[in-house]
mmCIF file with all atom_site columns, C-alpha atoms in Angstrom:
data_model
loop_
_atom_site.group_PDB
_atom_site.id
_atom_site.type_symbol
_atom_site.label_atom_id
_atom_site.label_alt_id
_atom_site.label_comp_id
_atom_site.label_asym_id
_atom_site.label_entity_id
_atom_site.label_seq_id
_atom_site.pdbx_PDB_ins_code
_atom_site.Cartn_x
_atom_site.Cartn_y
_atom_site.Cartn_z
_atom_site.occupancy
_atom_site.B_iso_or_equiv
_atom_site.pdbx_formal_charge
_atom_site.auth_seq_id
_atom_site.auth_comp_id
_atom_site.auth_asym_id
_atom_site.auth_atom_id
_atom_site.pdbx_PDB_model_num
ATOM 1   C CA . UNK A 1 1   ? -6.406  5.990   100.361 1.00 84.00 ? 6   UNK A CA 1
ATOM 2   C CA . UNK A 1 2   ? -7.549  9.224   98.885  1.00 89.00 ? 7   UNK A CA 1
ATOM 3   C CA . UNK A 1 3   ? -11.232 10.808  98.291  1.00 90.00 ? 8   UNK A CA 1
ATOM 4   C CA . UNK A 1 4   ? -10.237 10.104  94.679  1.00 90.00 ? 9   UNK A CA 1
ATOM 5   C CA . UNK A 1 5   ? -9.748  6.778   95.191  1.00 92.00 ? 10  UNK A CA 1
ATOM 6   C CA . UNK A 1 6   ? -12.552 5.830   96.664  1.00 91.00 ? 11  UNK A CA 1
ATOM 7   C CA . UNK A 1 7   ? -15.149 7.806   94.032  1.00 92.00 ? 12  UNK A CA 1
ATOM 8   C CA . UNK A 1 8   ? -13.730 5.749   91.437  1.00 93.00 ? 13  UNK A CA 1
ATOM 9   C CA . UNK A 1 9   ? -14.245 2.270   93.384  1.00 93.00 ? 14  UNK A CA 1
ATOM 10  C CA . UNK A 1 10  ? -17.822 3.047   93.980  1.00 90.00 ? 15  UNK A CA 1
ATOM 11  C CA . UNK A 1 11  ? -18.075 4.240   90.212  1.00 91.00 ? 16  UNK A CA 1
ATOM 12  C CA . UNK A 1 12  ? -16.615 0.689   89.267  1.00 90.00 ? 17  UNK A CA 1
ATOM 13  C CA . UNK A 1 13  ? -18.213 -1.473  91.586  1.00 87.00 ? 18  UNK A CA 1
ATOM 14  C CA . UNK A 1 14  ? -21.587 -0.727  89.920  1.00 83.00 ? 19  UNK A CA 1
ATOM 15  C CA . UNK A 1 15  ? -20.373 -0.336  86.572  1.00 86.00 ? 20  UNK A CA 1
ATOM 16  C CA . UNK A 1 16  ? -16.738 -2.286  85.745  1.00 88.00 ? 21  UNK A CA 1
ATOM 17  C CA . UNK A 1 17  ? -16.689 -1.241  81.858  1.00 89.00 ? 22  UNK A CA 1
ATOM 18  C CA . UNK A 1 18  ? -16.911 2.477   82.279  1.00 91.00 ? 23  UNK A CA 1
ATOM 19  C CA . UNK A 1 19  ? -14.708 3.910   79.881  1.00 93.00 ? 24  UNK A CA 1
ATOM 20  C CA . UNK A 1 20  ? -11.525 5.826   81.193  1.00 94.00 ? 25  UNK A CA 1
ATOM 21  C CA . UNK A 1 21  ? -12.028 8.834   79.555  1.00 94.00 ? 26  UNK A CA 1
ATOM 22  C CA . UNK A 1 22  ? -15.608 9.139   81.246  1.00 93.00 ? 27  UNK A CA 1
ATOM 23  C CA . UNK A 1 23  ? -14.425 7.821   84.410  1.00 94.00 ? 28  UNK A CA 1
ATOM 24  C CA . UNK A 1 24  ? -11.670 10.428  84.173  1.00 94.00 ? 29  UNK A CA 1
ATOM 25  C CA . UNK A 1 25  ? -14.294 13.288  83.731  1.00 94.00 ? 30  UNK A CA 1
ATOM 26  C CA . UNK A 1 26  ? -16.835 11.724  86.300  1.00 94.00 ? 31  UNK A CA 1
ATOM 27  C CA . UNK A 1 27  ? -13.495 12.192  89.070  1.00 93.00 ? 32  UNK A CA 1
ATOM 28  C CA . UNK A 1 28  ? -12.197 15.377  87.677  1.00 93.00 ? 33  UNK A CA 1
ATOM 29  C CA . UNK A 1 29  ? -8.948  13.565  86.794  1.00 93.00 ? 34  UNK A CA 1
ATOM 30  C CA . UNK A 1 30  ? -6.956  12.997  83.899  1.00 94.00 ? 35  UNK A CA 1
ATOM 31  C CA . UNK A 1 31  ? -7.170  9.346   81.762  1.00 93.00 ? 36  UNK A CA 1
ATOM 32  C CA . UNK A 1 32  ? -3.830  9.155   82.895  1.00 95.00 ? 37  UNK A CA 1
ATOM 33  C CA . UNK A 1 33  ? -4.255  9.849   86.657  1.00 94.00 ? 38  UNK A CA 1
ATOM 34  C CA . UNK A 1 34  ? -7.114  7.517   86.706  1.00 94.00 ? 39  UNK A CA 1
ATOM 35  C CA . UNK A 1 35  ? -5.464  4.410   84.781  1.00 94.00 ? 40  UNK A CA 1
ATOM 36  C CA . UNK A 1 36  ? -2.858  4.727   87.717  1.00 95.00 ? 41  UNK A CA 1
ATOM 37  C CA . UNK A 1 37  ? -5.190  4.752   90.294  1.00 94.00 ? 42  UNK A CA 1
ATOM 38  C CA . UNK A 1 38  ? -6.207  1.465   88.398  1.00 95.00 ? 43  UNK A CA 1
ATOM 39  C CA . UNK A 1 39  ? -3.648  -0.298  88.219  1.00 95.00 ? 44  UNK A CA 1
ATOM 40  C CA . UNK A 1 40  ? -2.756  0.972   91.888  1.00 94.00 ? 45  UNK A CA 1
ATOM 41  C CA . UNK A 1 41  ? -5.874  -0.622  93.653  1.00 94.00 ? 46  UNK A CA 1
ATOM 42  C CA . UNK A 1 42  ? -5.712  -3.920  91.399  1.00 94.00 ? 47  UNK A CA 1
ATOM 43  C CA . UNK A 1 43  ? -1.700  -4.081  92.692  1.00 94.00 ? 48  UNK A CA 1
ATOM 44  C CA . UNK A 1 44  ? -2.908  -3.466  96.353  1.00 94.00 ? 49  UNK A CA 1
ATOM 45  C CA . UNK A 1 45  ? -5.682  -6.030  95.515  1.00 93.00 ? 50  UNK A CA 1
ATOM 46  C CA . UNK A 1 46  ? -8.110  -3.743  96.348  1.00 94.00 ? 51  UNK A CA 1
ATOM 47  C CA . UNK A 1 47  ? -9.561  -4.119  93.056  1.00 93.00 ? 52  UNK A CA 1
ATOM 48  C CA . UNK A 1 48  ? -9.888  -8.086  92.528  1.00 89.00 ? 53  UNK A CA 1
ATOM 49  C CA . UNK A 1 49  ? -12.047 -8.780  89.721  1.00 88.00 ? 54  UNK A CA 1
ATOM 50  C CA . UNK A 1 50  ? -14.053 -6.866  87.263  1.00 86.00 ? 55  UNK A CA 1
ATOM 51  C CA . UNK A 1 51  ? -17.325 -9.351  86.161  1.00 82.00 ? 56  UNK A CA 1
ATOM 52  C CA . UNK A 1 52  ? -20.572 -9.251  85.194  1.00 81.00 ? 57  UNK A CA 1
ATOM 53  C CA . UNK A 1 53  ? -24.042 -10.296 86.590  1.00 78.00 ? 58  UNK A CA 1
ATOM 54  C CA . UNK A 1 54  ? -25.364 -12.703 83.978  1.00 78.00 ? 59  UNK A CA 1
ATOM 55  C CA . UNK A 1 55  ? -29.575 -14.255 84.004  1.00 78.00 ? 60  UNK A CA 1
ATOM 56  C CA . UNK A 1 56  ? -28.250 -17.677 83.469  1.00 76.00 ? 61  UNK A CA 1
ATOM 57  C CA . UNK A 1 57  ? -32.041 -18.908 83.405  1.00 76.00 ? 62  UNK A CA 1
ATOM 58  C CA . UNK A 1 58  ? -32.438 -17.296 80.283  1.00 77.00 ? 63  UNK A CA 1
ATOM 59  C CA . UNK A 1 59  ? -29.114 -19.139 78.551  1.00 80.00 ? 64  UNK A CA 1
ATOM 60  C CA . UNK A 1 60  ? -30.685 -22.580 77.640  1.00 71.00 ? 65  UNK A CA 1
ATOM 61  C CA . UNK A 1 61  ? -29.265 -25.677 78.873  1.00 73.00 ? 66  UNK A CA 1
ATOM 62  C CA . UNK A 1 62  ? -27.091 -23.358 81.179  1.00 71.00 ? 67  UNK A CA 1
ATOM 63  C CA . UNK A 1 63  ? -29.212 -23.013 84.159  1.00 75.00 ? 68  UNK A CA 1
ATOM 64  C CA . UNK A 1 64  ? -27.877 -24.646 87.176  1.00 84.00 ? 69  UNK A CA 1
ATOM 65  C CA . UNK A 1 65  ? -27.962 -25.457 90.854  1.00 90.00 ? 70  UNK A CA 1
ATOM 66  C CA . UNK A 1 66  ? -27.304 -23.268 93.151  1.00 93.00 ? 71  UNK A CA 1
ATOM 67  C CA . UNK A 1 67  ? -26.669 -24.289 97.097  1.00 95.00 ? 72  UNK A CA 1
ATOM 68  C CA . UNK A 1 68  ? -26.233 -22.068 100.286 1.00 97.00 ? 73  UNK A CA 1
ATOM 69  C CA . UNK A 1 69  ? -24.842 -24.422 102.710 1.00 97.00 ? 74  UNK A CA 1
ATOM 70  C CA . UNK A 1 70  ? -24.735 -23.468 106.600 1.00 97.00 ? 75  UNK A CA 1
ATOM 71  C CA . UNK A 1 71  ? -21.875 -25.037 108.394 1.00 97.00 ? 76  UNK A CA 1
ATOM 72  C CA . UNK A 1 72  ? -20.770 -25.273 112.161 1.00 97.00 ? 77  UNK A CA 1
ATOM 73  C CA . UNK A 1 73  ? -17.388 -26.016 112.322 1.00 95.00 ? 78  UNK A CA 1
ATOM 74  C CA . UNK A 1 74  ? -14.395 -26.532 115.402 1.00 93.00 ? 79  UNK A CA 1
ATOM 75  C CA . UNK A 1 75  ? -12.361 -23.632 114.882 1.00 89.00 ? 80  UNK A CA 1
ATOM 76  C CA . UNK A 1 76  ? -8.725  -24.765 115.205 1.00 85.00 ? 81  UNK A CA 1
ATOM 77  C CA . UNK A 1 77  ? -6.314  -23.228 118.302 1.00 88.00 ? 82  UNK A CA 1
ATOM 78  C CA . UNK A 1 78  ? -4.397  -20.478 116.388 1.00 88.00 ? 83  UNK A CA 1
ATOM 79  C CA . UNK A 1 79  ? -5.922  -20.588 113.015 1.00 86.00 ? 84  UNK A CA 1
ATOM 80  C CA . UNK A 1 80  ? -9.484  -20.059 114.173 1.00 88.00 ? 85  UNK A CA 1
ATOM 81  C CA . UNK A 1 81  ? -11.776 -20.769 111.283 1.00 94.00 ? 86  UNK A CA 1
ATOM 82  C CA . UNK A 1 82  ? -9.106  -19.731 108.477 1.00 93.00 ? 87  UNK A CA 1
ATOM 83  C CA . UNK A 1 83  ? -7.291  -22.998 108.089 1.00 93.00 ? 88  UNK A CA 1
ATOM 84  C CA . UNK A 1 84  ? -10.809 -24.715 107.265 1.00 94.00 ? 89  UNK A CA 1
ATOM 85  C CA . UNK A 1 85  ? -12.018 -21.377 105.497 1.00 95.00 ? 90  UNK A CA 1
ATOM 86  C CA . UNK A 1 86  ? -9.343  -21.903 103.123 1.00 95.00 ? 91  UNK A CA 1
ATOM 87  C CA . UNK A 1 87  ? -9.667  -25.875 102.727 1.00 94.00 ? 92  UNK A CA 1
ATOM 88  C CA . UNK A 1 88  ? -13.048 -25.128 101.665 1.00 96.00 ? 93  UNK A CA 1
ATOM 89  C CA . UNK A 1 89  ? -12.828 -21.936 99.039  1.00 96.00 ? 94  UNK A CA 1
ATOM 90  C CA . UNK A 1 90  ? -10.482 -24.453 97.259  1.00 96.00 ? 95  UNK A CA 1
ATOM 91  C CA . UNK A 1 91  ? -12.509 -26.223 95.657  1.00 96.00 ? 96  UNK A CA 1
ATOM 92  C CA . UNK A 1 92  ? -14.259 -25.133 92.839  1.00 94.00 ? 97  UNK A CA 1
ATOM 93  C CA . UNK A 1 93  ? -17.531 -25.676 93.179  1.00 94.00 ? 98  UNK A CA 1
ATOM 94  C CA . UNK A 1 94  ? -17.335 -23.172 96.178  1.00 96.00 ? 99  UNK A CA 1
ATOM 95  C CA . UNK A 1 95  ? -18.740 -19.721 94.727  1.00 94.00 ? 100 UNK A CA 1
ATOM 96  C CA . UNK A 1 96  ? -18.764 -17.625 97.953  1.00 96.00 ? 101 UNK A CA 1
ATOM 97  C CA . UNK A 1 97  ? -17.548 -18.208 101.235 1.00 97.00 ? 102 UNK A CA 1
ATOM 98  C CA . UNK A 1 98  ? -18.077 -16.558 104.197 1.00 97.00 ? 103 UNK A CA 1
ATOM 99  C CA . UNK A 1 99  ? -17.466 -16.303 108.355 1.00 97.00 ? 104 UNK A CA 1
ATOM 100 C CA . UNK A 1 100 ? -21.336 -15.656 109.758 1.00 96.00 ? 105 UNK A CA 1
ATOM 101 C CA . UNK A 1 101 ? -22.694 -14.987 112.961 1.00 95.00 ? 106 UNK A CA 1
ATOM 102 C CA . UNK A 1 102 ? -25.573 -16.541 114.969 1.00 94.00 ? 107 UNK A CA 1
ATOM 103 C CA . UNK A 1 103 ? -26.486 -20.334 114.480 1.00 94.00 ? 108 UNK A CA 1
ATOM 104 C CA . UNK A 1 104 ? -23.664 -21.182 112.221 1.00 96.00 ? 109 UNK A CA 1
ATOM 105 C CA . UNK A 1 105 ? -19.571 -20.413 111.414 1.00 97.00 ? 110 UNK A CA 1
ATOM 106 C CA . UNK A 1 106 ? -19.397 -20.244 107.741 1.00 97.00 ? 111 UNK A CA 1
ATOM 107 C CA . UNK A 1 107 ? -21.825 -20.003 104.640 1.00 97.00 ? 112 UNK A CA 1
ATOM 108 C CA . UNK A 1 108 ? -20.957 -20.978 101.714 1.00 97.00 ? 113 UNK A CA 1
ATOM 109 C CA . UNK A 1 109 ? -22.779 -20.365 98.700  1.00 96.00 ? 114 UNK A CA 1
ATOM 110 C CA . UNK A 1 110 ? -21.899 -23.287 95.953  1.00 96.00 ? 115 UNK A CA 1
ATOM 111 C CA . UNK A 1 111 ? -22.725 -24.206 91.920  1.00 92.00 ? 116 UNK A CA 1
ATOM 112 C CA . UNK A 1 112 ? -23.509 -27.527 90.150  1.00 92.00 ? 117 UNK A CA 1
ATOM 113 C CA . UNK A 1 113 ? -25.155 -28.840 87.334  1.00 90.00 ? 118 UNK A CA 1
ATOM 114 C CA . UNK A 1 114 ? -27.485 -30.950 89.100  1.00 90.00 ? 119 UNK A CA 1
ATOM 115 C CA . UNK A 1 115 ? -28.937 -31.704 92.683  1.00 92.00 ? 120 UNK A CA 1
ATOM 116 C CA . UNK A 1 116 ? -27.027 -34.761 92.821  1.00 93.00 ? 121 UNK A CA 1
ATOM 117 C CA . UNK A 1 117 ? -23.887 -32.651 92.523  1.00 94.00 ? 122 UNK A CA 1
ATOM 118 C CA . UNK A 1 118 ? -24.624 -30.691 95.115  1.00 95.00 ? 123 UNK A CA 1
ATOM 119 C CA . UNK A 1 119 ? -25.205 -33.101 97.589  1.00 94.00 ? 124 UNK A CA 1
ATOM 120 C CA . UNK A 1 120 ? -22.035 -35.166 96.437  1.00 95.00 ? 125 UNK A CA 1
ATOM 121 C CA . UNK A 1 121 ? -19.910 -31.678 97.167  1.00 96.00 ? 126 UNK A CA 1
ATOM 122 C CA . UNK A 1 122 ? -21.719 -31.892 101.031 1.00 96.00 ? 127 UNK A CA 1
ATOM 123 C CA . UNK A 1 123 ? -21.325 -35.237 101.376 1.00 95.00 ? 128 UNK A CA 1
ATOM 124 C CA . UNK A 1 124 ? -17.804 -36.412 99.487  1.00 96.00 ? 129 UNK A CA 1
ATOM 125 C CA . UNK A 1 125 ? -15.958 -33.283 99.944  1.00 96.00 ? 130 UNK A CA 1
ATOM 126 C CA . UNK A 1 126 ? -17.339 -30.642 102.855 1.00 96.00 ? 131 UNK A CA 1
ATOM 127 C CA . UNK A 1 127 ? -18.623 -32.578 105.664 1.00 94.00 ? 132 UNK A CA 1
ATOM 128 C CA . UNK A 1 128 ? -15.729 -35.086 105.330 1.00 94.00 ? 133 UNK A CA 1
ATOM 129 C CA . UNK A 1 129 ? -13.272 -32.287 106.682 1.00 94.00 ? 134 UNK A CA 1
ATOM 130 C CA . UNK A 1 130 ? -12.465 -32.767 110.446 1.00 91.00 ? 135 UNK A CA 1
ATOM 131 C CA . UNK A 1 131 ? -13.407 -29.523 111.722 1.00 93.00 ? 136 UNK A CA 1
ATOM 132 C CA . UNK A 1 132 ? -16.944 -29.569 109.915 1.00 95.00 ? 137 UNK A CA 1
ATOM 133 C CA . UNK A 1 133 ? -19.841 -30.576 112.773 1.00 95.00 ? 138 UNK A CA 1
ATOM 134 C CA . UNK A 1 134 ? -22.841 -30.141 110.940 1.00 96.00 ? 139 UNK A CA 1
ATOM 135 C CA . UNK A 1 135 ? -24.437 -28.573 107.675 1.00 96.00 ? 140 UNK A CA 1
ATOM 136 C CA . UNK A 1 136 ? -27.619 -27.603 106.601 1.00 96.00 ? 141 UNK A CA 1
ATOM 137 C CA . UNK A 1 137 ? -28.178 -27.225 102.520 1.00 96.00 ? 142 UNK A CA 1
ATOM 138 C CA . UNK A 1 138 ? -30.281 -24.621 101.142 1.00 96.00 ? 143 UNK A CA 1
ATOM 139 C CA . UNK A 1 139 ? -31.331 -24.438 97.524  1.00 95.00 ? 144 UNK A CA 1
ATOM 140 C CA . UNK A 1 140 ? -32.051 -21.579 95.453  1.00 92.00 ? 145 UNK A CA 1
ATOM 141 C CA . UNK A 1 141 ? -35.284 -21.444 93.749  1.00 91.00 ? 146 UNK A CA 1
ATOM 142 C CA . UNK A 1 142 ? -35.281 -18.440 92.568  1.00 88.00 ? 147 UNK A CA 1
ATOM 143 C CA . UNK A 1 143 ? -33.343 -15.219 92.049  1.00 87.00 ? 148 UNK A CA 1
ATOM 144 C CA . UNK A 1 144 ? -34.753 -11.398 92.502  1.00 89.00 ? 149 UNK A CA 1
ATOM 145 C CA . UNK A 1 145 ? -31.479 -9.365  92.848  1.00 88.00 ? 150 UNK A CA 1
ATOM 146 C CA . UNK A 1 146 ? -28.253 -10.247 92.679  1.00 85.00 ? 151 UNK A CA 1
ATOM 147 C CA . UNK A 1 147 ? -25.210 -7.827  93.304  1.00 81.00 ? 152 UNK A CA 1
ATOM 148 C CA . UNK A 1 148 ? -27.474 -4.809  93.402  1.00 82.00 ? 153 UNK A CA 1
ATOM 149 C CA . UNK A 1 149 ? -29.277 -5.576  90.255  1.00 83.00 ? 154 UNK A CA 1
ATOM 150 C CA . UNK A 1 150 ? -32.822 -7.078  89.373  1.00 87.00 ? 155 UNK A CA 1
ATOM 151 C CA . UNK A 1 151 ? -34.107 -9.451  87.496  1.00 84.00 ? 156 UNK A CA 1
ATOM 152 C CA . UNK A 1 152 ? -36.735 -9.685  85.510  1.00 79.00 ? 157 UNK A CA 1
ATOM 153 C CA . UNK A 1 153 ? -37.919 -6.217  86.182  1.00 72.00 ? 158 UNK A CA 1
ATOM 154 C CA . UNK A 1 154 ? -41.218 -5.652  85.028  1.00 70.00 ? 159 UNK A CA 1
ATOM 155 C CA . UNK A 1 155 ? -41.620 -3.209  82.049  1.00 68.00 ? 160 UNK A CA 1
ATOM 156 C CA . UNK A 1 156 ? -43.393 0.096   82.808  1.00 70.00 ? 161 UNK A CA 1
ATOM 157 C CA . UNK A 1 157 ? -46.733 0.575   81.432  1.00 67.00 ? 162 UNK A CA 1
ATOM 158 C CA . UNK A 1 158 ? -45.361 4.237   79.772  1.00 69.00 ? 163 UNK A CA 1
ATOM 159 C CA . UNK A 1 159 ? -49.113 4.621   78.119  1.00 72.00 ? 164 UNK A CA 1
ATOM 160 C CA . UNK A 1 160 ? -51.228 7.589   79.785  1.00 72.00 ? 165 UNK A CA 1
ATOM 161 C CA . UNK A 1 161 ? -54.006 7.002   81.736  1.00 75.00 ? 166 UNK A CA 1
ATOM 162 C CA . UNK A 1 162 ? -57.371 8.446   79.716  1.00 78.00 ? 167 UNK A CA 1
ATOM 163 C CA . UNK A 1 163 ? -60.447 8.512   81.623  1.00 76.00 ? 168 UNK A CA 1
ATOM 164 C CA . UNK A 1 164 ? -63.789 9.776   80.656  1.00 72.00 ? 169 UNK A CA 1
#
């Protein structure tokens, strides 16, 4: 992958609706050399998704639950900890999903409606899997940043100072 390449994934990844033709001018490329680039890296699935970070607690009646569940797990001879990995990003309450290290094998970050949702996913659906030993729930209570942006950044007092 070329220098070229890699400016415009770090232009994208912090801003997905730049338009081409200032994309193209930001990278000292043509629209046309960038669109292929584009549609390059999404081919190679190096580019998976293009989304937006959304204050849900400001949408009423669209605020919900969100759960960060610890799990240890068996890992599996062969597999490791993909074969459960994958039983688990299946389902669709399961956001994120990741492989950790320290006091627990995977963390996966989930959304529901309500509490009781949440702990229906643990206990119907996640800690019924073989290889799952243990899990520990975490709920969110609140959210600062999120993807490299913050929320609910206070406004800045632009006034001057006058003092006698």
């Amino acid at each position: 992958m070329d220098s070229k390449a890699i400016e415009i994934l770090q232009i994208i990844e912090s801003n997905g609706r730049i338009e081409i033709p200032i994309l193209a001018k930001m990278v000292d490329a043509t629209e046309e050399e960038v669109k292929q680039y584009l549609a390059e890296l999404e081919k190679e699935r190096v580019i998976l998704s293009y989304s937006a970070v959304i204050d849900w607690a400001k949408v009423r009646d669209q605020e919900g639950i969100t759960a960060v569940i610890d799990v240890k797990v068996t890992p599996k001879r062969g597999v490791g900890f993909d074969e459960v990995a994958e039983r688990i990003y299946r389902f669709p309450e399961v956001q994120a999903l990741y492989l950790m290290s320290g006091a627990y094998d995977l963390s996966v970050v989930i959304e529901s409606k309500t509490m009781s949702e949440s702990a229906r996913f643990v206990s119907d659906k996640l800690s019924t899997i073989d290889s799952v030993i243990s899990t520990t729930t975490h709920f969110q209570l609140k959210k600062y940043k999120h993807d490299g942006v913050v929320f609910d950044e206070p406004d800045k007092d632009r006034r001057m100072v006058v003092s006698p």
